[in-house]
Amino acid sequence: MSETTDDRLRLLIERVERLEEEKKGISDDIRDVYNEAKAVGYDVKIMRQIVRLRKMKPDDRREMDMVLETYRSALGLD
Protein backbone atom coordinates (compact mmCIF):
# COMPACT_ATOMS: atom_id res chain seq x y z
CA MET A 1 0.00 0.00 0.00
CA SER A 2 1.08 3.51 -0.62
CA GLU A 3 1.48 6.08 2.11
CA THR A 4 -1.71 7.93 1.07
CA THR A 5 -3.70 4.69 1.22
CA ASP A 6 -2.28 3.99 4.68
CA ASP A 7 -3.23 7.50 5.81
CA ARG A 8 -6.73 7.16 4.42
CA LEU A 9 -7.21 3.83 6.20
CA ARG A 10 -5.95 5.31 9.47
CA LEU A 11 -8.32 8.29 9.12
CA LEU A 12 -11.26 6.01 8.42
CA ILE A 13 -10.45 3.86 11.45
CA GLU A 14 -10.14 6.96 13.63
CA ARG A 15 -13.53 8.22 12.39
CA VAL A 16 -15.15 4.90 13.28
CA GLU A 17 -13.55 5.01 16.72
CA ARG A 18 -14.86 8.55 17.34
CA LEU A 19 -18.33 7.54 16.20
CA GLU A 20 -18.25 4.50 18.49
CA GLU A 21 -17.38 6.82 21.40
CA GLU A 22 -20.27 9.13 20.49
CA LYS A 23 -22.62 6.16 20.22
CA LYS A 24 -21.64 4.99 23.69
CA GLY A 25 -22.21 8.48 25.05
CA ILE A 26 -25.66 8.64 23.48
CA SER A 27 -26.49 5.16 24.81
CA ASP A 28 -25.48 6.31 28.28
CA ASP A 29 -27.70 9.40 27.92
CA ILE A 30 -30.68 7.27 26.86
CA ARG A 31 -30.13 4.94 29.80
CA ASP A 32 -30.06 7.98 32.12
CA VAL A 33 -33.40 9.19 30.75
CA TYR A 34 -34.99 5.78 31.31
CA ASN A 35 -33.56 5.69 34.84
CA GLU A 36 -35.02 9.13 35.50
CA ALA A 37 -38.40 7.98 34.21
CA LYS A 38 -38.26 4.89 36.41
CA ALA A 39 -37.36 7.01 39.43
CA VAL A 40 -40.55 9.04 39.04
CA GLY A 41 -42.71 5.95 38.59
CA TYR A 42 -42.98 5.34 34.85
CA ASP A 43 -42.85 1.80 33.44
CA VAL A 44 -39.64 1.75 31.41
CA LYS A 45 -40.56 -1.47 29.60
CA ILE A 46 -43.73 0.16 28.26
CA MET A 47 -41.83 3.34 27.38
CA ARG A 48 -39.40 1.30 25.29
CA GLN A 49 -42.33 -0.33 23.48
CA ILE A 50 -43.88 3.07 22.79
CA VAL A 51 -40.60 4.39 21.39
CA ARG A 52 -40.36 1.33 19.13
CA LEU A 53 -43.98 1.79 17.97
CA ARG A 54 -43.46 5.48 17.24
CA LYS A 55 -40.53 4.59 14.95
CA MET A 56 -42.81 2.42 12.83
CA LYS A 57 -44.77 3.63 9.83
CA PRO A 58 -48.50 3.88 10.60
CA ASP A 59 -49.38 1.19 8.04
CA ASP A 60 -46.80 -1.19 9.50
CA ARG A 61 -48.08 -0.51 13.01
CA ARG A 62 -51.69 -1.18 11.97
CA GLU A 63 -50.66 -4.41 10.27
CA MET A 64 -48.77 -5.54 13.35
CA ASP A 65 -51.78 -4.69 15.55
CA MET A 66 -54.09 -6.74 13.32
CA VAL A 67 -51.79 -9.76 13.33
CA LEU A 68 -51.32 -9.46 17.09
CA GLU A 69 -55.09 -9.31 17.60
CA THR A 70 -55.52 -12.38 15.37
CA TYR A 71 -52.96 -14.31 17.42
CA ARG A 72 -54.48 -13.17 20.72
CA SER A 73 -57.93 -14.29 19.61
CA ALA A 74 -56.62 -17.63 18.39
CA LEU A 75 -55.01 -18.22 21.79
CA GLY A 76 -57.98 -16.93 23.79
CA LEU A 77 -56.05 -14.08 25.37
CA ASP A 78 -58.88 -11.51 25.14
CSV table of C-alpha atoms in Angstrom, one decimal:
chain,number,residue,atom,x,y,z
A,1,MET,CA,0.0,0.0,0.0
A,2,SER,CA,1.1,3.5,-0.6
A,3,GLU,CA,1.5,6.1,2.1
A,4,THR,CA,-1.7,7.9,1.1
A,5,THR,CA,-3.7,4.7,1.2
A,6,ASP,CA,-2.3,4.0,4.7
A,7,ASP,CA,-3.2,7.5,5.8
A,8,ARG,CA,-6.7,7.2,4.4
A,9,LEU,CA,-7.2,3.8,6.2
A,10,ARG,CA,-5.9,5.3,9.5
A,11,LEU,CA,-8.3,8.3,9.1
A,12,LEU,CA,-11.3,6.0,8.4
A,13,ILE,CA,-10.5,3.9,11.4
A,14,GLU,CA,-10.1,7.0,13.6
A,15,ARG,CA,-13.5,8.2,12.4
A,16,VAL,CA,-15.1,4.9,13.3
A,17,GLU,CA,-13.6,5.0,16.7
A,18,ARG,CA,-14.9,8.5,17.3
A,19,LEU,CA,-18.3,7.5,16.2
A,20,GLU,CA,-18.3,4.5,18.5
A,21,GLU,CA,-17.4,6.8,21.4
A,22,GLU,CA,-20.3,9.1,20.5
A,23,LYS,CA,-22.6,6.2,20.2
A,24,LYS,CA,-21.6,5.0,23.7
A,25,GLY,CA,-22.2,8.5,25.1
A,26,ILE,CA,-25.7,8.6,23.5
A,27,SER,CA,-26.5,5.2,24.8
A,28,ASP,CA,-25.5,6.3,28.3
A,29,ASP,CA,-27.7,9.4,27.9
A,30,ILE,CA,-30.7,7.3,26.9
A,31,ARG,CA,-30.1,4.9,29.8
A,32,ASP,CA,-30.1,8.0,32.1
A,33,VAL,CA,-33.4,9.2,30.7
A,34,TYR,CA,-35.0,5.8,31.3
A,35,ASN,CA,-33.6,5.7,34.8
A,36,GLU,CA,-35.0,9.1,35.5
A,37,ALA,CA,-38.4,8.0,34.2
A,38,LYS,CA,-38.3,4.9,36.4
A,39,ALA,CA,-37.4,7.0,39.4
A,40,VAL,CA,-40.6,9.0,39.0
A,41,GLY,CA,-42.7,5.9,38.6
A,42,TYR,CA,-43.0,5.3,34.8
A,43,ASP,CA,-42.8,1.8,33.4
A,44,VAL,CA,-39.6,1.8,31.4
A,45,LYS,CA,-40.6,-1.5,29.6
A,46,ILE,CA,-43.7,0.2,28.3
A,47,MET,CA,-41.8,3.3,27.4
A,48,ARG,CA,-39.4,1.3,25.3
A,49,GLN,CA,-42.3,-0.3,23.5
A,50,ILE,CA,-43.9,3.1,22.8
A,51,VAL,CA,-40.6,4.4,21.4
A,52,ARG,CA,-40.4,1.3,19.1
A,53,LEU,CA,-44.0,1.8,18.0
A,54,ARG,CA,-43.5,5.5,17.2
A,55,LYS,CA,-40.5,4.6,15.0
A,56,MET,CA,-42.8,2.4,12.8
A,57,LYS,CA,-44.8,3.6,9.8
A,58,PRO,CA,-48.5,3.9,10.6
A,59,ASP,CA,-49.4,1.2,8.0
A,60,ASP,CA,-46.8,-1.2,9.5
A,61,ARG,CA,-48.1,-0.5,13.0
A,62,ARG,CA,-51.7,-1.2,12.0
A,63,GLU,CA,-50.7,-4.4,10.3
A,64,MET,CA,-48.8,-5.5,13.4
A,65,ASP,CA,-51.8,-4.7,15.5
A,66,MET,CA,-54.1,-6.7,13.3
A,67,VAL,CA,-51.8,-9.8,13.3
A,68,LEU,CA,-51.3,-9.5,17.1
A,69,GLU,CA,-55.1,-9.3,17.6
A,70,THR,CA,-55.5,-12.4,15.4
A,71,TYR,CA,-53.0,-14.3,17.4
A,72,ARG,CA,-54.5,-13.2,20.7
A,73,SER,CA,-57.9,-14.3,19.6
A,74,ALA,CA,-56.6,-17.6,18.4
A,75,LEU,CA,-55.0,-18.2,21.8
A,76,GLY,CA,-58.0,-16.9,23.8
A,77,LEU,CA,-56.1,-14.1,25.4
A,78,ASP,CA,-58.9,-11.5,25.1
